[in-house]
Tab-separated table of C-alpha atoms (C1' of nucleotides) in Angstrom:
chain	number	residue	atom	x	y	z
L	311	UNK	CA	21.163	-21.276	-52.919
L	312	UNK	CA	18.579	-19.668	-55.234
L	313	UNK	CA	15.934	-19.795	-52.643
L	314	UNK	CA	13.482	-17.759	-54.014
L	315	UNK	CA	11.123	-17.917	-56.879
L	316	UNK	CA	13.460	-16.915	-59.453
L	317	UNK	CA	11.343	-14.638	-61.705
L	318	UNK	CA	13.848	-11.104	-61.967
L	319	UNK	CA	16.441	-12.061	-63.845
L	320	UNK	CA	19.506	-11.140	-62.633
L	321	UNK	CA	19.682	-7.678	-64.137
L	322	UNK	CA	21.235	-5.128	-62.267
L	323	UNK	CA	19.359	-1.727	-61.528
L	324	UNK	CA	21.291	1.259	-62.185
L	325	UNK	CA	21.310	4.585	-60.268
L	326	UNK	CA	22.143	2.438	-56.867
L	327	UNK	CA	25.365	2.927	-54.558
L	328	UNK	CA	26.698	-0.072	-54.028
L	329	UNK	CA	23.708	-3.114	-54.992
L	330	UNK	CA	21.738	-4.160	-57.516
L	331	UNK	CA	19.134	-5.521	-55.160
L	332	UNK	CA	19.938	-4.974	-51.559
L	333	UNK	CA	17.343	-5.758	-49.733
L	334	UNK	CA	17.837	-9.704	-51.376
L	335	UNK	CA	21.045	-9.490	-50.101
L	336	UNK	CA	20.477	-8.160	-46.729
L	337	UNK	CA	17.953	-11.336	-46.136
L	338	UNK	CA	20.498	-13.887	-48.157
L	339	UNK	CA	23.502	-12.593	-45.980
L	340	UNK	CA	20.639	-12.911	-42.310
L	341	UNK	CA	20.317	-16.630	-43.631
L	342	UNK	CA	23.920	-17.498	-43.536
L	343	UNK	CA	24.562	-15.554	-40.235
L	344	UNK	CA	22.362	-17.604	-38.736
L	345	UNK	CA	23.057	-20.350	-39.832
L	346	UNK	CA	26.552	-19.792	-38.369
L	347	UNK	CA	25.579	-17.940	-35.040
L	348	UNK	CA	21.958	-18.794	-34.261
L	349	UNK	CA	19.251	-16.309	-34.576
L	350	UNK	CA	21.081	-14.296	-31.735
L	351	UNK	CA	23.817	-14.296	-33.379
L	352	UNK	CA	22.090	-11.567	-36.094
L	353	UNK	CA	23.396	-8.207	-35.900
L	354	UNK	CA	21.945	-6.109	-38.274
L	355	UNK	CA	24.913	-3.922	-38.211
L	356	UNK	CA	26.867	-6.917	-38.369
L	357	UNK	CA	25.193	-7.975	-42.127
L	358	UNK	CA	25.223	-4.718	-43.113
L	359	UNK	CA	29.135	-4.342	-42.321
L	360	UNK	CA	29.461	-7.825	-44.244
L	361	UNK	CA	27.328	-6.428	-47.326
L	362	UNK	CA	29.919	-3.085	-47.491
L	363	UNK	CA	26.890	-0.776	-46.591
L	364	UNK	CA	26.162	1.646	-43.978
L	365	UNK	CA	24.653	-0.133	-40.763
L	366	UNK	CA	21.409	2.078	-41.346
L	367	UNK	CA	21.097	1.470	-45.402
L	368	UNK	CA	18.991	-2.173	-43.845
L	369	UNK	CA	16.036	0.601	-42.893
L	370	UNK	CA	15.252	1.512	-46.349
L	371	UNK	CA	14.139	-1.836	-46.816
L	372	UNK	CA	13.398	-3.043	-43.775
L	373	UNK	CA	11.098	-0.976	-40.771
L	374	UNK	CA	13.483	-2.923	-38.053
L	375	UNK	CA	15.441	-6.456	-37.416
L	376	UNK	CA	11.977	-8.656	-36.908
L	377	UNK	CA	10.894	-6.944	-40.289
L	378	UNK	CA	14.141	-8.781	-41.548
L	379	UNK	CA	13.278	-11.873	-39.889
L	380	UNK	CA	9.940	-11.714	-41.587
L	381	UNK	CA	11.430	-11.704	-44.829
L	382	UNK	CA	13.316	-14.813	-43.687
L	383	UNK	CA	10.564	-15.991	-42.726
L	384	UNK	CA	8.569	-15.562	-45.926
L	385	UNK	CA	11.287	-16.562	-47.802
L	386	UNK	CA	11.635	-20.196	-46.033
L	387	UNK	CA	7.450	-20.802	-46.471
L	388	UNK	CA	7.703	-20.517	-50.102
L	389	UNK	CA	11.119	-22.792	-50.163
L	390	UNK	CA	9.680	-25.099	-48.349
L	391	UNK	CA	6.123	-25.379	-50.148
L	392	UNK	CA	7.771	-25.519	-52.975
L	393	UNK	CA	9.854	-28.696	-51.790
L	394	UNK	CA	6.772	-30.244	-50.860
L	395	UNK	CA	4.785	-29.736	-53.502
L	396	UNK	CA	7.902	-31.057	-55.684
L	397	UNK	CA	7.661	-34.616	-54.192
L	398	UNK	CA	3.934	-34.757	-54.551
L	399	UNK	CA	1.253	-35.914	-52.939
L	400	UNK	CA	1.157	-39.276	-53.404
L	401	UNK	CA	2.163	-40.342	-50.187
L	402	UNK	CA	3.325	-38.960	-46.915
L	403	UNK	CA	6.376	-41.168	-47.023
L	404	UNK	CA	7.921	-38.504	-49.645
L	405	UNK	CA	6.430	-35.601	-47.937
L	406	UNK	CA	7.594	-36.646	-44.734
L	407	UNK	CA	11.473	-37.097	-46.013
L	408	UNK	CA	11.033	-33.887	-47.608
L	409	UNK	CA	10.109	-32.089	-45.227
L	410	UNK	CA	12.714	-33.047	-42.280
L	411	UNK	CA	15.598	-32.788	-45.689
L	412	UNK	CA	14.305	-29.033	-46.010
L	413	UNK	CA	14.864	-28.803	-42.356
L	414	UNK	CA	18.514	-29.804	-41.915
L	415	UNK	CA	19.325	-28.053	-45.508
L	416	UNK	CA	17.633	-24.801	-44.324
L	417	UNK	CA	18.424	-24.822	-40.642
L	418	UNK	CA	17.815	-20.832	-40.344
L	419	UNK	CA	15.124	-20.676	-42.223
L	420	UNK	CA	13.284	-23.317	-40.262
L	421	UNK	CA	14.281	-22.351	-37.045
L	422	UNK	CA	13.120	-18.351	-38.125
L	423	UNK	CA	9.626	-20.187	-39.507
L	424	UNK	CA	8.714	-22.455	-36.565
L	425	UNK	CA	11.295	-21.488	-33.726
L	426	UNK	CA	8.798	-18.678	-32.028
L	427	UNK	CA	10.970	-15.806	-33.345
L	428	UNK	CA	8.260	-14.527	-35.779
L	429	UNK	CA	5.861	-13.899	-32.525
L	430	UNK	CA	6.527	-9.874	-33.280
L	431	UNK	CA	5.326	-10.428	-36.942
L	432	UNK	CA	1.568	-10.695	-36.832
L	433	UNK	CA	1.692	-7.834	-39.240
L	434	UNK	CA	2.727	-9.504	-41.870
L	435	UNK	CA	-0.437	-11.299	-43.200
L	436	UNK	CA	1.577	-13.105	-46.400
L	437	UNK	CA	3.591	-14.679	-43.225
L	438	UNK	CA	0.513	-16.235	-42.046
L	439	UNK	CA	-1.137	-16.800	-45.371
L	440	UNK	CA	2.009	-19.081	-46.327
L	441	UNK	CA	2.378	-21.071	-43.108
L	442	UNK	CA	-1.139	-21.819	-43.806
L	443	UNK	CA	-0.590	-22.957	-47.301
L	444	UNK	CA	2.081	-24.798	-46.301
L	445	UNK	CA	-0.243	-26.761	-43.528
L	446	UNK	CA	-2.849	-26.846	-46.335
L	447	UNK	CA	-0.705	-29.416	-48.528
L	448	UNK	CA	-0.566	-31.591	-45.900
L	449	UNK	CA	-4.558	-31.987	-44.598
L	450	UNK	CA	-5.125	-32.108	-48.969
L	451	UNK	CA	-2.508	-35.128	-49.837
L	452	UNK	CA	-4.109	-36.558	-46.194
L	453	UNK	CA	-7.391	-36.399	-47.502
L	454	UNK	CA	-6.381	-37.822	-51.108
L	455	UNK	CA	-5.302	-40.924	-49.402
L	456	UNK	CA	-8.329	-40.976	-47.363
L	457	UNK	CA	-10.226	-41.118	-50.450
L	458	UNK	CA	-8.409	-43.636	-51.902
L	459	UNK	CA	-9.306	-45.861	-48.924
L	460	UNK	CA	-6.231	-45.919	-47.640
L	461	UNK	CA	-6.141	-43.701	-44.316
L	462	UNK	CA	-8.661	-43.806	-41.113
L	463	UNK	CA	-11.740	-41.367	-41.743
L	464	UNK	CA	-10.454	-39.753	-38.766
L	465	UNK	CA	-10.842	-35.373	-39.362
L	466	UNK	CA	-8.091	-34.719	-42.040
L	467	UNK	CA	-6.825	-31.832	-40.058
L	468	UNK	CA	-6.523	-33.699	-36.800
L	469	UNK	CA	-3.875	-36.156	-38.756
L	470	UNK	CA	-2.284	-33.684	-40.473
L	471	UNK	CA	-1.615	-31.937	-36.701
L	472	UNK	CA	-0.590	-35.338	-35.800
L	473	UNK	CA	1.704	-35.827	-38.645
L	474	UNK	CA	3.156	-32.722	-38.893
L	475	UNK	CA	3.979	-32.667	-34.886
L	476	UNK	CA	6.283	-36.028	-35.771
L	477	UNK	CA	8.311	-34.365	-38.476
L	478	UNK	CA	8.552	-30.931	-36.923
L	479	UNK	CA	10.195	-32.804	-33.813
L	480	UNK	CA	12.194	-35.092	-35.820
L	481	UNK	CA	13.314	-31.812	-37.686
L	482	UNK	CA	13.823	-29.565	-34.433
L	483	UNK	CA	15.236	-32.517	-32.563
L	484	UNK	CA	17.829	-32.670	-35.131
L	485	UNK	CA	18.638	-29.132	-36.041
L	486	UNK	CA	19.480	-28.379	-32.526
L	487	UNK	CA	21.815	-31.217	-31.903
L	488	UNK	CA	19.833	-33.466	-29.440
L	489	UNK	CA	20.418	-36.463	-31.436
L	490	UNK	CA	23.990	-36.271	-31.553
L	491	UNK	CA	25.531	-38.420	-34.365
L	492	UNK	CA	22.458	-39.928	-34.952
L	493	UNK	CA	21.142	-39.904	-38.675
L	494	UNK	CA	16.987	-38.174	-38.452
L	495	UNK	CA	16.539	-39.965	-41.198
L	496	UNK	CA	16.693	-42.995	-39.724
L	497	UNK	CA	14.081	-41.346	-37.478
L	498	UNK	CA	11.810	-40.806	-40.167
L	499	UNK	CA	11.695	-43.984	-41.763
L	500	UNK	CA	10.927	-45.078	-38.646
L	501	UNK	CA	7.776	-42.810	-38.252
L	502	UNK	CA	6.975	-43.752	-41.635
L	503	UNK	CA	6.706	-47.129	-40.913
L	504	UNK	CA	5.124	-46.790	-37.303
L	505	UNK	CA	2.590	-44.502	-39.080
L	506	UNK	CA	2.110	-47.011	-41.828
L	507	UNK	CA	0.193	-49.130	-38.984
L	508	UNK	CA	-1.334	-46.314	-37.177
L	509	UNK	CA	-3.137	-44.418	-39.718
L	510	UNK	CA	-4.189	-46.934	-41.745
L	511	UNK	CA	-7.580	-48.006	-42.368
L	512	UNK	CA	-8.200	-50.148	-39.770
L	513	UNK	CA	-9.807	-53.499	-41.097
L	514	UNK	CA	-12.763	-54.986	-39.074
L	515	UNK	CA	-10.110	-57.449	-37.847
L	516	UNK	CA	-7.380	-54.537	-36.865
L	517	UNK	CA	-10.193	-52.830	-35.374
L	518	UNK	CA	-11.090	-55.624	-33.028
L	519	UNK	CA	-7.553	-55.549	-31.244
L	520	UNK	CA	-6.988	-54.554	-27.965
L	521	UNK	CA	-3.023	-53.229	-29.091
L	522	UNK	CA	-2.514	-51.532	-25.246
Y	95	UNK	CA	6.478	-21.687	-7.985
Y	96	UNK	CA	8.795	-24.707	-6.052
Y	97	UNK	CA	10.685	-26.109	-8.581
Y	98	UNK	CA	13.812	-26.847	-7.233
Y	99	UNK	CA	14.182	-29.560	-5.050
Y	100	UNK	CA	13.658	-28.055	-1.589
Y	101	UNK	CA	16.354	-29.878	0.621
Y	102	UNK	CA	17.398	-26.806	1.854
Y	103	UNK	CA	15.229	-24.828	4.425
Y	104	UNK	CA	14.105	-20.942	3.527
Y	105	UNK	CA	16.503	-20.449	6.143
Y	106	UNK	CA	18.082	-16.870	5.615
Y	107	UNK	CA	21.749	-16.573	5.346
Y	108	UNK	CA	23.264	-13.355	7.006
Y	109	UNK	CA	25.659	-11.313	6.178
Y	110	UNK	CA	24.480	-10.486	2.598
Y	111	UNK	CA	23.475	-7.136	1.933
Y	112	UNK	CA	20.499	-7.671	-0.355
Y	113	UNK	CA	19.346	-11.389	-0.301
Y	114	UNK	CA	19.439	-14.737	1.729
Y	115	UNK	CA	19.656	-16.626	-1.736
Y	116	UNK	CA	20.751	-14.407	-4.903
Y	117	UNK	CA	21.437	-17.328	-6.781
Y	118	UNK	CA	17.710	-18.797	-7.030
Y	119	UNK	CA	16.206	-15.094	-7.269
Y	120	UNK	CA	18.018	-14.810	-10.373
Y	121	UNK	CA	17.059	-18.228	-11.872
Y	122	UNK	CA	13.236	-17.189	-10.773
Y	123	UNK	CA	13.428	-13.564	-11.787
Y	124	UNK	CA	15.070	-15.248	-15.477
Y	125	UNK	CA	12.256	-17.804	-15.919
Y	126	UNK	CA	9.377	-15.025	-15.122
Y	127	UNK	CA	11.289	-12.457	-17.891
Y	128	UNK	CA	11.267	-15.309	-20.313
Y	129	UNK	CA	8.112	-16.201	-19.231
Y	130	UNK	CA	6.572	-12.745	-20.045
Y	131	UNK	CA	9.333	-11.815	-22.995
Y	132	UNK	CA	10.769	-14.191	-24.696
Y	133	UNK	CA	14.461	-15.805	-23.920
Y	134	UNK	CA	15.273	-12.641	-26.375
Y	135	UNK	CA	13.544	-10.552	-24.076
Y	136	UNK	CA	15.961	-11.539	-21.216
Y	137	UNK	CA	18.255	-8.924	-20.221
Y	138	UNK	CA	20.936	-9.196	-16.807
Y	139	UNK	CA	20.699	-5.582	-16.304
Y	140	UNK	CA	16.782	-5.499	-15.646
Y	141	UNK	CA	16.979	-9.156	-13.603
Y	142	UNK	CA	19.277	-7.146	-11.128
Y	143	UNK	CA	17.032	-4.239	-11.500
Y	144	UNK	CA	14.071	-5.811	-11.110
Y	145	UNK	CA	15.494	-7.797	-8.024
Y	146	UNK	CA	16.709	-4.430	-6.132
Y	147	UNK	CA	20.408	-5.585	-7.096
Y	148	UNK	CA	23.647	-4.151	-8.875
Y	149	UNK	CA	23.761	-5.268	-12.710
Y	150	UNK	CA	26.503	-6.625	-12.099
Y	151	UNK	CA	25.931	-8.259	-8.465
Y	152	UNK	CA	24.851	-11.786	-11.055
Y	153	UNK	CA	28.307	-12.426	-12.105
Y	154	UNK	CA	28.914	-13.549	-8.327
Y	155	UNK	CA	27.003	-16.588	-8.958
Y	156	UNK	CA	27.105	-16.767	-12.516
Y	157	UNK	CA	29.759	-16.182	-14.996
Y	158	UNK	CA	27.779	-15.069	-17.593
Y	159	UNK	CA	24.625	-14.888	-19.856
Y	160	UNK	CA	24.803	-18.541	-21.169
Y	161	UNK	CA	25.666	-19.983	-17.494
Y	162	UNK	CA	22.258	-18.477	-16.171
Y	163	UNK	CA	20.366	-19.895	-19.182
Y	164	UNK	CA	22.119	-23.189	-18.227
Y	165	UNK	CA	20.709	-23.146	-14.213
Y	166	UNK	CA	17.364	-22.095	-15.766
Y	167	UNK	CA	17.365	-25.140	-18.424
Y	168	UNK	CA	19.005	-27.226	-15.246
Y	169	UNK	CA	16.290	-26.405	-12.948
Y	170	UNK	CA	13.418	-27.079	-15.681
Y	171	UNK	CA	15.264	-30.496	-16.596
Y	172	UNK	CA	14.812	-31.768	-12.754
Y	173	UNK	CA	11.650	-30.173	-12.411
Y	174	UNK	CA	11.306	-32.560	-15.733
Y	175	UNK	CA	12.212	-35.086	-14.625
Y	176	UNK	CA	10.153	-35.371	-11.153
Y	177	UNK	CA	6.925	-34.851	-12.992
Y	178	UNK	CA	7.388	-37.681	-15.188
Y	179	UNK	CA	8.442	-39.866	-12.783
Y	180	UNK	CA	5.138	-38.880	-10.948
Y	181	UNK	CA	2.923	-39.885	-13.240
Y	182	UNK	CA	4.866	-43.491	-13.339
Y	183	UNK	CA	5.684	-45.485	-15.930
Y	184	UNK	CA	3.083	-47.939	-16.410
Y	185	UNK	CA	1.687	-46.545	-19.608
Y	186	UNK	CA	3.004	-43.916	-22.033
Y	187	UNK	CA	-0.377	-42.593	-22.251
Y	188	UNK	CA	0.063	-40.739	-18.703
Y	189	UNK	CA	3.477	-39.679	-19.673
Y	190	UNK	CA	2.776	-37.885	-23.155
Y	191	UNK	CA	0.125	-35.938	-20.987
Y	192	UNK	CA	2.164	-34.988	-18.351
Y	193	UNK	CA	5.059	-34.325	-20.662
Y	194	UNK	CA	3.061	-31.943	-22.791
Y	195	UNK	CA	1.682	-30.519	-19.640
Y	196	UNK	CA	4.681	-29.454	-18.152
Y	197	UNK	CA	5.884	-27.750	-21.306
Y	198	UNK	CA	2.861	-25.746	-21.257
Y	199	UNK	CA	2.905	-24.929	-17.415
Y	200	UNK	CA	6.887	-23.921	-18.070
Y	201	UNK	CA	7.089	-22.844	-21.401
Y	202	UNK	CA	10.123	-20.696	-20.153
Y	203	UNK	CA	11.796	-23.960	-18.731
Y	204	UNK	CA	10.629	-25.906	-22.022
Y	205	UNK	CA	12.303	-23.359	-24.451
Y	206	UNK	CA	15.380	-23.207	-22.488
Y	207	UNK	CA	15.849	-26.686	-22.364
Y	208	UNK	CA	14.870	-27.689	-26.030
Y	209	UNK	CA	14.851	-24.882	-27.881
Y	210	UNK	CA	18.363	-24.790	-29.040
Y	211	UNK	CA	19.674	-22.376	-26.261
Y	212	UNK	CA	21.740	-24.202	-24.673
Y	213	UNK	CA	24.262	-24.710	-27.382
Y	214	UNK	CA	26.901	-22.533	-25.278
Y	215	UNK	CA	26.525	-24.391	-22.451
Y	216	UNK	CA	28.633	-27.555	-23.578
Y	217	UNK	CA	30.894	-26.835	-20.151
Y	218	UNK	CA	27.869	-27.977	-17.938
Y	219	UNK	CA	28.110	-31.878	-17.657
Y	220	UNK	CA	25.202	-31.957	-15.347
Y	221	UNK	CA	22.894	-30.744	-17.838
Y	222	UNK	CA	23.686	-33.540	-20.321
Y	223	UNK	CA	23.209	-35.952	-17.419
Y	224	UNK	CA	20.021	-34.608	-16.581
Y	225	UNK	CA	18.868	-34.577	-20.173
Y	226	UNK	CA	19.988	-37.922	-20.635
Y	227	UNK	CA	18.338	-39.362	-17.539
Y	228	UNK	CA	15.022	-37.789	-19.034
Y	229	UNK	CA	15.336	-39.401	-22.048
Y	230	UNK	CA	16.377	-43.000	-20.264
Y	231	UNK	CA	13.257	-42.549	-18.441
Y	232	UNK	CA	11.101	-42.485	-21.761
Y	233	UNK	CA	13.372	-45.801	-22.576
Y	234	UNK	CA	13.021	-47.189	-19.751
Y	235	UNK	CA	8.992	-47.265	-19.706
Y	236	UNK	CA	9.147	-48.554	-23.402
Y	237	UNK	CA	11.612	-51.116	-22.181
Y	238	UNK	CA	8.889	-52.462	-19.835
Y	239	UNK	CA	5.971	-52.247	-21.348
Y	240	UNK	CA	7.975	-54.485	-23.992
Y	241	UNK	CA	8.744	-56.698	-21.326
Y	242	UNK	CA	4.969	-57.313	-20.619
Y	243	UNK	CA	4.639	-58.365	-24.658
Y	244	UNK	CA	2.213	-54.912	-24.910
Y	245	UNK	CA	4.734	-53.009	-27.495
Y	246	UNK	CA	6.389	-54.433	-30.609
Y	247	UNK	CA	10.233	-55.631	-30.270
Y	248	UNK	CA	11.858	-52.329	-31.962
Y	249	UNK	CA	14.954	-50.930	-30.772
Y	250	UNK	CA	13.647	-49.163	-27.413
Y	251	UNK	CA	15.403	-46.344	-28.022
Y	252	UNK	CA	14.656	-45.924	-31.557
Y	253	UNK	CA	10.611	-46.089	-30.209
Y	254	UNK	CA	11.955	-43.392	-27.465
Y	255	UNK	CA	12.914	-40.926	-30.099
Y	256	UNK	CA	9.808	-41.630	-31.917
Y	257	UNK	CA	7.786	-40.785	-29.310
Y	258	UNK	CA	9.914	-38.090	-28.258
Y	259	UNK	CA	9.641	-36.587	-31.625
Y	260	UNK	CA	5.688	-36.716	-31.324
Y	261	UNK	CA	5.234	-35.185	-27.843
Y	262	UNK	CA	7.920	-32.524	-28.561
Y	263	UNK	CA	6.389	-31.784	-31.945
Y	264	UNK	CA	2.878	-30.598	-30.112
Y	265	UNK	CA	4.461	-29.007	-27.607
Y	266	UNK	CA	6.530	-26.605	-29.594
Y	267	UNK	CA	3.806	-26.031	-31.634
Y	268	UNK	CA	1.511	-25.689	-28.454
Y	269	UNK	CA	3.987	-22.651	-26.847
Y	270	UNK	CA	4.813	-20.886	-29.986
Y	271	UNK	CA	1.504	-20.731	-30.586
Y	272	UNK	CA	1.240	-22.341	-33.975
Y	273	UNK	CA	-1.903	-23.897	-32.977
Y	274	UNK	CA	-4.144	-21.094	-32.442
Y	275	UNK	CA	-6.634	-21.396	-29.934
Y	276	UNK	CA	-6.396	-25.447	-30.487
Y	277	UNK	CA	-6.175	-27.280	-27.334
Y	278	UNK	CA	-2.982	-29.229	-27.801
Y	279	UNK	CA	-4.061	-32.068	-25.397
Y	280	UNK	CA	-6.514	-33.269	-27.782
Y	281	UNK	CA	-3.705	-33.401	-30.500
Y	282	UNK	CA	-1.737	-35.753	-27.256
Y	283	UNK	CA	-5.087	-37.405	-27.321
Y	284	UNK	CA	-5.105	-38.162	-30.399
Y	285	UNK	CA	-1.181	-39.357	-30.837
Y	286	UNK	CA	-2.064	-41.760	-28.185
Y	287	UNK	CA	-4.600	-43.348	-29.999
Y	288	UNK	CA	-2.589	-43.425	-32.981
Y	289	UNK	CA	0.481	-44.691	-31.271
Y	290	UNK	CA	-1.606	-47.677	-29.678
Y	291	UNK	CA	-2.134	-48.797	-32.716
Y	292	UNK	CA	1.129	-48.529	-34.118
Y	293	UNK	CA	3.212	-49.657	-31.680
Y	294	UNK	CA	1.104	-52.504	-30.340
Y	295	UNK	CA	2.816	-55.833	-30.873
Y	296	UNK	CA	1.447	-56.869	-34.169
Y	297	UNK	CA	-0.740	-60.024	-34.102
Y	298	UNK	CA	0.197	-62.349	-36.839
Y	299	UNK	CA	-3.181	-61.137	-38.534
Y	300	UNK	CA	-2.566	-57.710	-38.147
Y	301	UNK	CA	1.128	-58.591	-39.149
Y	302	UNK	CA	-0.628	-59.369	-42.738
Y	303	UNK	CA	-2.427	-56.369	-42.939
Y	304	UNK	CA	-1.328	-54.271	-45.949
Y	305	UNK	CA	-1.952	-50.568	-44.803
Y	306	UNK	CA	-0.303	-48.410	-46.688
D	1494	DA	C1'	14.970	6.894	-54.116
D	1495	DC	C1'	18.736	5.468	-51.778
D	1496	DC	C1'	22.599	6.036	-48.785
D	1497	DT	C1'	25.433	8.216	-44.961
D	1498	DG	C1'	27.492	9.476	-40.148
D	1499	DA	C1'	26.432	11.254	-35.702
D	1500	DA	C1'	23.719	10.490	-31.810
D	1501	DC	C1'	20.704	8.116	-28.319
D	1502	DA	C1'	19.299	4.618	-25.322
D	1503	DC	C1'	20.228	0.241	-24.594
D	1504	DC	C1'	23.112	-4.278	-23.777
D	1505	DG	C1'	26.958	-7.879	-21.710
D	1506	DT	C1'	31.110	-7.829	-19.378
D	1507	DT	C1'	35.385	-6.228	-16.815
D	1508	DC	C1'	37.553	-4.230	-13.013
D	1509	DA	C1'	39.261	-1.477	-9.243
D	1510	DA	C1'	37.188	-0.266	-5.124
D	1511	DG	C1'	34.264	-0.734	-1.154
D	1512	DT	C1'	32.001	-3.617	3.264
H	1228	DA	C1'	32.515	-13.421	0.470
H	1229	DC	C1'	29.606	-10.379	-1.581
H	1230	DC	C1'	28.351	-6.059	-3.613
H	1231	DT	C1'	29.132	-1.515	-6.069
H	1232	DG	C1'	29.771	2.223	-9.907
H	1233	DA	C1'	32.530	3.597	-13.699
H	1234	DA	C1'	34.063	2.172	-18.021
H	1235	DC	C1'	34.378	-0.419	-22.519
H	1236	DA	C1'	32.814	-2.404	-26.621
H	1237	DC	C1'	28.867	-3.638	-28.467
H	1238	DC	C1'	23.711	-3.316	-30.129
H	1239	DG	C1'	18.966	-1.410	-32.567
H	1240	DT	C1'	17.052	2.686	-34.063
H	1241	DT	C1'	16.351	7.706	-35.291
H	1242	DC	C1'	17.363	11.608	-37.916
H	1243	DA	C1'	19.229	15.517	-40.364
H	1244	DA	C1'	22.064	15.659	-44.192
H	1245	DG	C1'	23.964	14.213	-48.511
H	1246	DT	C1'	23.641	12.268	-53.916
DNA sequence: ACCTGAACACCGTTCAAGT
DNA sequence: ACCTGAACACCGTTCAAGT
């Protein structure tokens, strides 16, 4: 559950009412509502009810509710770089299984990062400055294969929009139920190996099929 | 603006003291809020203002929030539906374009219907019909373009969901506007060139290729 | 600094009452 | 049948006041 970069230690302030760091528990306790309820589902005088704190102590920290959802928001970028960058950058097998695993562990953050909801937030600049990042890994270990000789010379970022549209519909396909019982991984293994053919260096033999 | 299918004539009905059809204002008024606002944005009480109507004058034809989301995703899914089986099912090519297309001509529709809205909505069998009959579409072009030995032997609904996955991927991206000013169709442009290659039947000479 | 309760303008929904 | 206004329990947000 620690989600973020864990340098405070867990020291508690003094000279506070009731928390030693409220405003990390107002965004840990927004997390776990929506996971629960959805992202409608967040009441902010709902968490703050749930934390034992006023419904209006969330403004000291917070300018409104899509402030919150920013934070969530920020939060889930680092996460999730940080679970990519943790499988390296080998291959985008790894990458790939990563990122649809940080998906279905981290359903609210995901669906706060990439679900439209941060639309009000294009005040936050570290929001955008992390999805970039984020995008950023991808076009780099992309471009490390291509240099290996292992990828199409195709535009790194072009792939990398390619390859991220498969896993973020895998992911969103799966986090809002329209696969029923039916495991994403699966799913991913198959885009792996589907991909496997497709962005591969095409050899001048390859390259002389007519495939469709 | 037609999206629903237009069996019945704009034929007034009498005997009503504000509208000859309530019901499809109130989809139509929905999808333009969304539209314009977000699903978040959507509020009953400014529909029925906005229409000239009691707030409350909805719950005649609706019997509540989530049931009006549900004709909205309902309408979008047929609407869905008859533009991809306009575009035929010859080649998948014409069908990731016209898929992403519609999600970018309806982004209301598109978020309804995929974006994890209708999770309330588990009353309305028609609506899993209809999104199951989209999907078996998808299959079902697969299934014959397998048929005519263009497309490997997979599963044909496990190459459904792939491509699924793909054209949903760019299309959320496309309407929550994670692309920028990035035309999306060139990403569908690309995917389809990508996809020919890996989902062509593999010659046995391309079967030896090691890509990856 | 950080927290509080009262207050305001909203929201979805119910219901008795009207035509 | 279809529509209405009043009412209820919610919501985000502001603000003067407390420690």
């Amino acid at each position: 559950m620690a989600l973020v970069s864990g340098r405070r230690p867990a020291r508690k302030r003094r000279n506070q009412y009731h928390h030693g760091d409220l405003r990390r528990a107002l965004v840990q306790e927004a997390v776990q509502t929506i996971d629960r309820d959805g992202v409608a589902g967040l009441t902010l005088r709902q968490v703050g009810e749930r934390l034992g704190v006023s419904r209006t102590a969330l403004y000291r920290h917070f300018a409104d509710k899509s402030a919150l959802l920013a934070a969530v928001g920020l939060e889930g970028f680092r996460a999730f770089r940080a679970a990519m960058m943790a499988v390296g950058s080998d291959g985008f097998e790894a990458m790939g299984r990563a990122y649809v695993a940080f998906a279905r562990t981290h359903p609210a953050h995901y669906r706060v990062m990439f679900g439209g909801f941060l639309e009000g937030c294009r005040s936050e600049p570290e929001l955008e400055t992390e999805a970039k990042a984020s995008f950023q890994l991808l076009v780099d270990a992309l471009a490390g294969l291509q240099a290996r000789g292992l990828l199409r010379d195709d535009d790194a970022e072009q792939m990398a929009r390619f390859v991220w549209a498969i896993v973020h519909g895998i992911a969103m396909l799966a986090i809002d139920g329209q696969l029923g019982a039916h495991d994403p991984m699966i799913d991913v293994e198959y885009a792996i190996g589907r991909l496997a053919t497709g962005l591969a260096r095409p050899t001048p033999i390859a390259r002389s099929a007519t495939p469709l």
